[in-house]
Amino acid sequence: MSIAQKRWKLKSFNHSAAKKLCDELRIHPLICNMLNIRGIKTFDQAKAFFRPQLSELHDPFLMKGMNIAVERILTSIKENEKILIYGDYDVDGTTSVSIMYDFLSFVYPSKKIEYYIPDRYKEGYGLSSAGIEYAHNNNFSLLITLDCGIKSVELVKKAGDLKIDTIICDHHLPGNVLPPAVAILNPKQPSCNYPYKELCGCGVGLKLIQALCRELKLNNDYFQKYLDLVATAIAADIVPITGENRTIAYHGLKKANTDPNIGIRALIEQSTLKSQVSINGLSFIIGPRINAAGRMGDAKRAVALFIEKDLNKAKEIALTLQSENTNRKEADSSITEEALAQIQLEENAHLKKTIVVFNDSWHKGVLGIVASRLLERFYKPTIVLTKSGDCYTGSARSIAGFNIYEGLDKCSHLLKAFGGHYFAAGMTISPDHISTFKTEFENIANEILTEEDMIPEIEIDTEIQLKDLNLSFYNILQQMEPFGPENPKPVFCVKNTQNIGCKIMKEDHLRFDIVQDGVRMNGIGFNLADKYETLGNPEKLDIVFTIEENYFNGKTSLQMKVIDFNIAEK
């Protein structure tokens, strides 16, 4: 099966509005074009974008349910009640629990606050029956859920029947029926007038802490100390880097680089990060180490890391997570290789629009990662399954144009359970149904997906000339950080460049050396060697890339991180 080819799409923008912004800002026109693409049209919008202020954070009491939540927590403290803080096992969940536990332990210094993270394999995602039973058996009268709970109607009712009040802090889309909680904090719930709807779970938790600070007359430092942990959740949960998220991420990164949480500091020291921490670093370096706690063992260790006050103890936990992340990488690498071999042996695999692979011994904790790797390679809706008890359980990942949740719903008569959203889902299936499921799932994809849908699209911000790529341009570009959804790292295209010595390096990488109108530039393209050999060492190239700094022998220069390339158009 061949590696998926890509189609290039140049983003459009309003030329006159971009020109007007350029006259006001007096910066490179290409920067203004990219700002226009991001919806920034005025000087004031640009100022807010480049210099977000913490004073711009919204009033937390604008969130529906906030008054009730604050009042219930303060009553709990006054009445000396036991409080259980419950969150999911991923980055967003564990950081949420960490900031809430740390703050409430400060304002309510008793032995009556605990945290609970469900076991990934025994309890699954979200609020669990076991968690409710734990709260009941240990005499907790207030349960605060973070990053989960919005669809747990029956479990919240069960808690209420056991005389346990629940406050839900969540950011997922609610169902048609809301749980009977004392208070629900979720900007996406009906009739909530909170101005920004895209907070992550940890962001909702931060707003509750901000509200408690105001009610307790504590200054802003008492909630701003958690900004680096919230920025980590924003990065890992892939929420839009706009509005309030951008402000939190911007200042959270500053804190991560100057005065990080002790747990973040310990993870940074264990990692390969050599320069300033970016959203990318939080997402792909720090995030996986936090997730490894739940994937390979007990996710409570992630919370223990972030609430630890002793750096040496934090380093011990970070070292364990580093080791488990290494084990996770080895597991997902070997499983990916086995999955690739399985695909290659399957008859007519190259003609199919879906991938379904399974093996009895694959580690459940890395199936989502493996599915993502296969999707990245082949660009097809992908399901990876392993044996779990008498059934197979697994993860699904999808492409634009195919809602994986709806696809599974159409096969629900063959499934024991499933859940998820457009691009990612989980499922459980009986061994007897796998063969039939593969056929039906493929047929559904064939009905929905066109041949064009099967070609991944690269969105390009702007065409550029190599002469424009200097350190001054790059420095302004860096001020567009933090990058992420709805503010992606700018992607450029340079056309008709002279190939003056591209070389294949180890591990299928490609070293680019090009020149355009006398300006020379180097670049690196990961896993692009096969394509270069297929094109036959072309004399002239069109290249799609992002730009980054390269440090070598004490000198700083710019280099391309090549995403794709083709023979130059005549």
Short mmCIF file of C-alpha atoms in Angstrom, two decimals, residues 20-422:
data_model
loop_
_atom_site.label_atom_id
_atom_site.label_comp_id
_atom_site.label_asym_id
_atom_site.label_seq_id
_atom_site.Cartn_x
_atom_site.Cartn_y
_atom_site.Cartn_z
CA LYS A 20 -5.02 48.57 5.30
CA LEU A 21 -3.69 46.58 8.29
CA CYS A 22 -0.19 46.67 6.81
CA ASP A 23 -0.35 50.47 6.55
CA GLU A 24 -1.31 50.66 10.24
CA LEU A 25 1.13 48.08 11.61
CA ARG A 26 4.03 48.78 9.24
CA ILE A 27 5.20 45.19 9.19
CA HIS A 28 5.85 42.78 6.32
CA PRO A 29 2.80 42.49 4.03
CA LEU A 30 2.91 38.68 4.19
CA ILE A 31 2.46 38.84 7.97
CA CYS A 32 -0.61 41.04 7.50
CA ASN A 33 -2.00 38.60 4.93
CA MET A 34 -1.67 35.80 7.48
CA LEU A 35 -3.27 37.92 10.20
CA ASN A 36 -6.23 38.55 7.89
CA ILE A 37 -6.58 34.81 7.33
CA ARG A 38 -6.84 34.48 11.13
CA GLY A 39 -9.65 37.03 11.29
CA ILE A 40 -7.49 39.93 12.50
CA LYS A 41 -8.54 43.05 10.59
CA THR A 42 -7.86 46.07 12.82
CA PHE A 43 -4.99 47.59 14.78
CA ASP A 44 -6.75 46.87 18.09
CA GLN A 45 -7.36 43.23 17.15
CA ALA A 46 -3.70 42.90 16.19
CA LYS A 47 -2.62 44.47 19.49
CA ALA A 48 -4.78 42.00 21.44
CA PHE A 49 -3.40 39.16 19.34
CA PHE A 50 0.28 40.02 19.76
CA ARG A 51 0.06 41.25 23.36
CA PRO A 52 -2.77 39.40 25.18
CA GLN A 53 -3.37 40.73 28.70
CA LEU A 54 -4.50 38.77 31.76
CA SER A 55 -6.74 41.73 32.58
CA GLU A 56 -8.78 40.69 29.50
CA LEU A 57 -9.84 37.39 31.11
CA HIS A 58 -13.61 37.24 31.43
CA ASP A 59 -15.49 37.59 34.69
CA PRO A 60 -15.85 33.98 35.93
CA PHE A 61 -19.29 34.76 37.36
CA LEU A 62 -20.58 35.21 33.80
CA MET A 63 -20.51 31.40 33.59
CA LYS A 64 -23.86 29.78 34.32
CA GLY A 65 -23.83 27.97 37.68
CA MET A 66 -20.73 29.74 39.03
CA ASN A 67 -22.47 31.48 41.92
CA ILE A 68 -24.03 28.21 43.08
CA ALA A 69 -20.75 26.28 42.71
CA VAL A 70 -18.80 28.84 44.73
CA GLU A 71 -21.46 28.99 47.43
CA ARG A 72 -21.58 25.17 47.72
CA ILE A 73 -17.81 24.85 48.03
CA LEU A 74 -17.61 27.59 50.68
CA THR A 75 -20.44 25.91 52.60
CA SER A 76 -18.55 22.64 52.44
CA ILE A 77 -15.48 24.32 53.91
CA LYS A 78 -17.52 26.05 56.61
CA GLU A 79 -19.28 22.80 57.55
CA ASN A 80 -16.00 20.85 57.57
CA GLU A 81 -17.25 18.38 54.93
CA LYS A 82 -15.15 15.90 52.96
CA ILE A 83 -14.53 16.90 49.31
CA LEU A 84 -13.52 14.47 46.55
CA ILE A 85 -11.98 15.94 43.40
CA TYR A 86 -12.53 13.65 40.43
CA GLY A 87 -10.90 13.93 37.00
CA ASP A 88 -10.00 11.91 33.96
CA TYR A 89 -6.68 10.11 33.39
CA ASP A 90 -5.45 12.25 30.46
CA VAL A 91 -3.48 15.52 30.54
CA ASP A 92 -6.54 17.76 30.75
CA GLY A 93 -8.06 15.67 33.55
CA THR A 94 -4.93 15.29 35.68
CA THR A 95 -3.91 18.95 35.41
CA SER A 96 -7.50 19.96 36.28
CA VAL A 97 -7.48 17.81 39.40
CA SER A 98 -4.01 19.09 40.33
CA ILE A 99 -4.91 22.78 40.30
CA MET A 100 -8.23 22.25 42.11
CA TYR A 101 -6.69 19.99 44.77
CA ASP A 102 -3.76 22.34 45.32
CA PHE A 103 -5.98 25.42 45.63
CA LEU A 104 -8.64 23.89 47.86
CA SER A 105 -5.94 22.36 50.08
CA PHE A 106 -4.61 25.88 50.56
CA VAL A 107 -7.94 27.54 51.43
CA TYR A 108 -9.21 24.46 53.34
CA PRO A 109 -6.09 23.05 55.07
CA SER A 110 -7.60 19.87 56.42
CA LYS A 111 -7.25 16.18 55.79
CA LYS A 112 -10.71 16.18 54.24
CA ILE A 113 -9.79 16.72 50.59
CA GLU A 114 -8.81 13.84 48.31
CA TYR A 115 -8.51 13.30 44.58
CA TYR A 116 -9.63 10.37 42.47
CA ILE A 117 -8.48 9.38 38.99
CA PRO A 118 -10.29 6.38 37.42
CA ASP A 119 -8.32 3.37 36.25
CA ARG A 120 -8.08 3.59 32.46
CA TYR A 121 -8.63 -0.15 31.97
CA LYS A 122 -10.96 -1.12 34.81
CA GLU A 123 -13.22 1.96 34.92
CA GLY A 124 -12.77 3.63 31.55
CA TYR A 125 -13.30 7.25 30.62
CA GLY A 126 -15.21 9.74 32.77
CA LEU A 127 -17.20 9.45 35.96
CA SER A 128 -17.42 5.82 37.08
CA SER A 129 -19.66 3.78 39.35
CA ALA A 130 -16.54 2.72 41.27
CA GLY A 131 -15.73 6.38 41.88
CA ILE A 132 -19.19 7.08 43.26
CA GLU A 133 -18.95 4.04 45.52
CA TYR A 134 -15.53 5.20 46.76
CA ALA A 135 -16.99 8.61 47.63
CA HIS A 136 -19.92 7.00 49.47
CA ASN A 137 -17.83 4.43 51.36
CA ASN A 138 -15.44 7.16 52.54
CA ASN A 139 -18.11 9.66 53.64
CA PHE A 140 -17.55 12.37 51.02
CA SER A 141 -20.48 14.75 50.77
CA LEU A 142 -19.22 16.89 47.86
CA LEU A 143 -17.89 15.60 44.55
CA ILE A 144 -16.24 17.98 42.08
CA THR A 145 -15.76 16.49 38.60
CA LEU A 146 -13.26 18.04 36.21
CA ASP A 147 -13.05 17.40 32.45
CA CYS A 148 -15.89 14.89 32.73
CA GLY A 149 -19.42 14.38 34.05
CA ILE A 150 -21.55 16.35 31.60
CA LYS A 151 -23.17 13.17 30.23
CA SER A 152 -23.14 11.14 33.46
CA VAL A 153 -26.83 11.60 34.17
CA GLU A 154 -27.44 8.29 35.95
CA LEU A 155 -24.19 8.34 37.94
CA VAL A 156 -24.80 11.88 39.23
CA LYS A 157 -28.32 10.80 40.18
CA LYS A 158 -26.82 7.80 41.99
CA ALA A 159 -24.47 10.14 43.88
CA GLY A 160 -27.42 12.30 44.87
CA ASP A 161 -29.33 9.27 46.13
CA LEU A 162 -26.29 8.55 48.33
CA LYS A 163 -26.40 12.12 49.74
CA ILE A 164 -23.40 13.26 47.70
CA ASP A 165 -23.70 16.67 46.00
CA THR A 166 -21.94 17.03 42.64
CA ILE A 167 -20.40 20.06 40.95
CA ILE A 168 -19.56 19.37 37.30
CA CYS A 169 -16.74 21.28 35.58
CA ASP A 170 -16.63 20.13 31.97
CA HIS A 171 -16.14 21.42 28.43
CA HIS A 172 -17.55 18.57 26.33
CA LEU A 173 -20.83 18.95 24.47
CA PRO A 174 -23.79 18.18 26.75
CA GLY A 175 -26.43 15.61 25.83
CA ASN A 176 -30.14 16.36 25.59
CA VAL A 177 -30.54 15.74 29.34
CA LEU A 178 -28.22 17.40 31.88
CA PRO A 179 -27.14 15.54 35.03
CA PRO A 180 -28.97 16.51 38.26
CA ALA A 181 -25.88 18.21 39.72
CA VAL A 182 -25.93 21.02 42.29
CA ALA A 183 -24.07 23.15 39.75
CA ILE A 184 -22.80 22.64 36.19
CA LEU A 185 -19.95 24.77 34.87
CA ASN A 186 -19.72 24.29 31.13
CA PRO A 187 -19.76 27.19 28.63
CA LYS A 188 -21.34 24.87 26.06
CA GLN A 189 -24.44 24.13 28.15
CA PRO A 190 -27.74 25.69 27.06
CA SER A 191 -28.38 29.31 28.11
CA CYS A 192 -24.83 29.85 29.38
CA ASN A 193 -23.84 33.38 28.41
CA TYR A 194 -20.13 32.98 29.07
CA PRO A 195 -18.41 34.87 26.20
CA TYR A 196 -15.81 32.20 25.34
CA LYS A 197 -16.98 28.66 24.60
CA GLU A 198 -13.71 26.82 23.83
CA LEU A 199 -12.09 26.41 27.26
CA CYS A 200 -10.53 23.02 28.01
CA GLY A 201 -11.52 21.17 31.20
CA CYS A 202 -8.60 22.64 33.11
CA GLY A 203 -9.63 26.09 31.87
CA VAL A 204 -13.10 25.63 33.37
CA GLY A 205 -11.43 24.56 36.63
CA LEU A 206 -9.28 27.70 36.52
CA LYS A 207 -12.39 29.89 36.20
CA LEU A 208 -13.85 28.26 39.32
CA ILE A 209 -10.60 28.97 41.19
CA GLN A 210 -10.64 32.55 39.88
CA ALA A 211 -14.20 32.97 41.19
CA LEU A 212 -13.28 31.49 44.58
CA CYS A 213 -10.31 33.87 44.78
CA ARG A 214 -12.59 36.83 44.25
CA GLU A 215 -15.09 35.61 46.85
CA LEU A 216 -12.30 34.92 49.36
CA LYS A 217 -10.65 38.27 48.55
CA LEU A 218 -7.40 36.64 47.42
CA ASN A 219 -5.34 38.49 44.83
CA ASN A 220 -4.91 37.24 41.26
CA ASP A 221 -1.59 35.53 41.99
CA TYR A 222 -3.50 32.73 43.69
CA PHE A 223 -5.08 31.55 40.44
CA GLN A 224 -2.43 32.80 37.99
CA LYS A 225 0.11 30.45 39.59
CA TYR A 226 -1.64 27.62 37.69
CA LEU A 227 -1.35 29.12 34.21
CA ASP A 228 1.48 26.82 33.09
CA LEU A 229 -0.56 23.73 34.00
CA VAL A 230 -3.61 25.11 32.18
CA ALA A 231 -1.42 25.92 29.14
CA THR A 232 -0.25 22.29 29.19
CA ALA A 233 -3.87 21.13 29.12
CA ILE A 234 -4.71 23.57 26.29
CA ALA A 235 -1.79 22.19 24.26
CA ALA A 236 -2.57 18.53 24.89
CA ASP A 237 -6.35 18.78 24.44
CA ILE A 238 -5.99 20.52 21.05
CA VAL A 239 -8.52 23.26 21.75
CA PRO A 240 -8.50 26.49 19.69
CA ILE A 241 -5.69 28.91 20.53
CA THR A 242 -8.01 31.90 20.33
CA GLY A 243 -9.56 34.37 22.78
CA GLU A 244 -9.19 33.38 26.42
CA ASN A 245 -7.26 30.21 25.55
CA ARG A 246 -4.66 32.30 23.72
CA THR A 247 -4.31 34.65 26.70
CA ILE A 248 -3.91 31.74 29.14
CA ALA A 249 -1.51 29.86 26.86
CA TYR A 250 0.56 33.00 26.17
CA HIS A 251 1.10 33.76 29.87
CA GLY A 252 1.23 30.06 30.80
CA LEU A 253 4.20 29.61 28.47
CA LYS A 254 5.93 32.59 30.07
CA LYS A 255 5.48 30.95 33.46
CA ALA A 256 6.65 27.55 32.16
CA ASN A 257 9.86 29.23 30.98
CA THR A 258 10.52 31.42 34.03
CA ASP A 259 8.81 29.98 37.13
CA PRO A 260 7.29 26.59 36.27
CA ASN A 261 5.25 24.35 38.51
CA ILE A 262 7.73 21.99 40.20
CA GLY A 263 6.26 19.01 38.34
CA ILE A 264 6.54 20.78 34.97
CA ARG A 265 10.11 21.74 35.84
CA ALA A 266 10.98 18.13 36.68
CA LEU A 267 9.47 16.92 33.38
CA ILE A 268 11.36 19.58 31.42
CA GLU A 269 14.63 18.52 33.04
CA GLN A 270 13.95 14.88 32.15
CA SER A 271 13.02 15.72 28.56
CA THR A 272 14.95 16.62 25.42
CA LEU A 273 13.83 20.27 25.53
CA LYS A 274 16.90 22.46 25.09
CA SER A 275 15.34 25.83 24.32
CA GLN A 276 12.28 27.81 25.33
CA VAL A 277 9.18 25.72 25.98
CA SER A 278 6.52 26.23 23.28
CA ILE A 279 2.98 24.93 22.89
CA ASN A 280 4.50 22.30 20.61
CA GLY A 281 6.89 21.30 23.39
CA LEU A 282 4.07 21.04 25.93
CA SER A 283 1.99 19.00 23.49
CA PHE A 284 4.59 16.57 22.14
CA ILE A 285 7.27 16.44 24.86
CA ILE A 286 5.54 17.10 28.20
CA GLY A 287 2.05 15.81 27.33
CA PRO A 288 3.07 12.23 26.42
CA ARG A 289 5.00 11.86 29.68
CA ILE A 290 1.89 12.87 31.63
CA ASN A 291 -0.29 10.53 29.58
CA ALA A 292 2.18 7.68 30.12
CA ALA A 293 1.14 7.64 33.78
CA GLY A 294 -2.35 6.40 32.83
CA ARG A 295 -1.41 4.45 29.71
CA MET A 296 1.23 2.32 31.39
CA GLY A 297 0.11 2.39 35.05
CA ASP A 298 -1.62 4.65 37.58
CA ALA A 299 -2.56 8.17 36.39
CA LYS A 300 -2.69 9.39 40.01
CA ARG A 301 1.09 9.79 39.75
CA ALA A 302 0.62 12.69 37.35
CA VAL A 303 -1.42 14.54 39.99
CA ALA A 304 1.12 13.60 42.66
CA LEU A 305 3.81 15.16 40.44
CA PHE A 306 2.00 18.46 39.97
CA ILE A 307 1.05 18.97 43.62
CA GLU A 308 4.52 17.99 44.91
CA LYS A 309 6.43 20.81 46.66
CA ASP A 310 9.80 19.03 46.90
CA LEU A 311 11.81 19.18 43.66
CA ASN A 312 13.79 16.01 44.41
CA LYS A 313 10.61 14.01 45.00
CA ALA A 314 9.11 15.50 41.84
CA LYS A 315 12.20 14.41 39.92
CA GLU A 316 11.73 10.85 41.15
CA ILE A 317 8.15 10.78 39.83
CA ALA A 318 9.22 12.44 36.57
CA LEU A 319 11.95 9.85 36.11
CA THR A 320 9.38 7.06 36.47
CA LEU A 321 7.08 8.73 33.93
CA GLN A 322 10.03 9.23 31.59
CA SER A 323 10.81 5.52 31.81
CA GLU A 324 7.18 4.58 31.20
CA ASN A 325 6.99 6.96 28.26
CA THR A 326 10.02 5.19 26.79
CA ASN A 327 8.22 1.87 27.29
CA ARG A 328 5.12 3.40 25.68
CA LYS A 329 7.15 4.53 22.65
CA GLU A 330 8.70 1.08 22.30
CA ALA A 331 5.25 -0.51 22.53
CA ASP A 332 3.61 1.79 19.99
CA SER A 333 6.60 1.47 17.63
CA SER A 334 6.57 -2.34 17.67
CA ILE A 335 2.76 -2.50 17.40
CA THR A 336 2.82 -0.05 14.49
CA GLU A 337 5.35 -2.28 12.69
CA GLU A 338 3.17 -5.34 13.32
CA ALA A 339 0.09 -3.48 12.10
CA LEU A 340 1.92 -2.39 8.92
CA ALA A 341 2.92 -5.99 8.26
CA GLN A 342 -0.70 -7.08 8.75
CA ILE A 343 -1.90 -4.44 6.27
CA GLN A 344 0.67 -5.50 3.68
CA LEU A 345 -0.47 -9.13 3.89
CA GLU A 346 -4.14 -8.23 3.44
CA GLU A 347 -5.49 -8.88 -0.04
CA ASN A 348 -6.36 -5.71 -2.00
CA ALA A 349 -5.55 -3.49 1.01
CA HIS A 350 -4.45 -0.71 -1.36
CA LEU A 351 -7.95 -0.61 -2.90
CA LYS A 352 -9.78 -0.23 0.42
CA LYS A 353 -10.82 3.05 2.02
CA THR A 354 -10.55 1.81 5.60
CA ILE A 355 -8.07 0.00 7.82
CA VAL A 356 -9.09 -2.43 10.58
CA VAL A 357 -6.26 -4.35 12.27
CA PHE A 358 -6.22 -6.44 15.44
CA ASN A 359 -3.99 -8.63 17.56
CA ASP A 360 -4.62 -10.42 20.85
CA SER A 361 -1.44 -9.18 22.55
CA TRP A 362 -1.27 -5.49 21.63
CA HIS A 363 -1.11 -3.08 24.59
CA LYS A 364 -4.45 -1.34 25.04
CA GLY A 365 -2.86 1.90 26.22
CA VAL A 366 -1.21 2.74 22.87
CA LEU A 367 -3.91 1.72 20.37
CA GLY A 368 -5.00 5.33 19.79
CA ILE A 369 -1.43 6.37 19.07
CA VAL A 370 -0.95 3.46 16.64
CA ALA A 371 -4.24 4.31 14.89
CA SER A 372 -3.03 7.92 14.49
CA ARG A 373 0.29 6.75 13.02
CA LEU A 374 -1.45 4.51 10.49
CA LEU A 375 -3.86 7.30 9.57
CA GLU A 376 -0.95 9.70 9.07
CA ARG A 377 0.75 7.20 6.77
CA PHE A 378 -2.24 6.05 4.70
CA TYR A 379 -4.90 8.72 5.31
CA LYS A 380 -7.79 6.30 5.79
CA PRO A 381 -10.30 5.84 8.65
CA THR A 382 -8.41 3.44 10.92
CA ILE A 383 -9.38 1.09 13.75
CA VAL A 384 -6.87 -0.78 15.91
CA LEU A 385 -8.14 -3.53 18.25
CA THR A 386 -6.76 -5.84 20.91
CA LYS A 387 -8.14 -8.63 23.08
CA SER A 388 -9.74 -7.56 26.34
CA GLY A 389 -11.43 -10.35 28.24
CA ASP A 390 -13.82 -12.17 25.92
CA CYS A 391 -14.03 -9.24 23.49
CA TYR A 392 -11.86 -6.96 21.41
CA THR A 393 -11.57 -3.31 22.34
CA GLY A 394 -9.84 -0.52 20.49
CA SER A 395 -9.45 2.98 19.16
CA ALA A 396 -10.61 4.58 15.93
CA ARG A 397 -9.23 7.65 14.14
CA SER A 398 -10.62 9.34 11.06
CA ILE A 399 -10.07 11.86 8.28
CA ALA A 400 -11.92 14.99 7.15
CA GLY A 401 -15.02 13.88 5.30
CA PHE A 402 -15.80 10.83 7.44
CA ASN A 403 -17.43 11.08 10.87
CA ILE A 404 -16.06 8.03 12.66
CA TYR A 405 -18.71 8.19 15.39
CA GLU A 406 -21.51 8.11 12.79
CA GLY A 407 -19.70 5.34 10.92
CA LEU A 408 -19.61 3.20 14.06
CA ASP A 409 -23.22 4.08 14.81
CA LYS A 410 -24.23 2.55 11.46
CA CYS A 411 -22.48 -0.65 12.56
CA SER A 412 -23.82 -0.50 16.13
CA HIS A 413 -25.74 -3.78 15.72
CA LEU A 414 -22.33 -5.49 15.56
CA LEU A 415 -20.78 -3.62 18.52
CA LYS A 416 -21.06 -4.18 22.26
CA ALA A 417 -20.23 -0.53 22.97
CA PHE A 418 -18.81 2.56 21.26
CA GLY A 419 -18.39 6.28 21.86
CA GLY A 420 -16.47 9.28 20.62
CA HIS A 421 -16.75 12.16 18.16
CA TYR A 422 -15.97 13.11 14.55
#
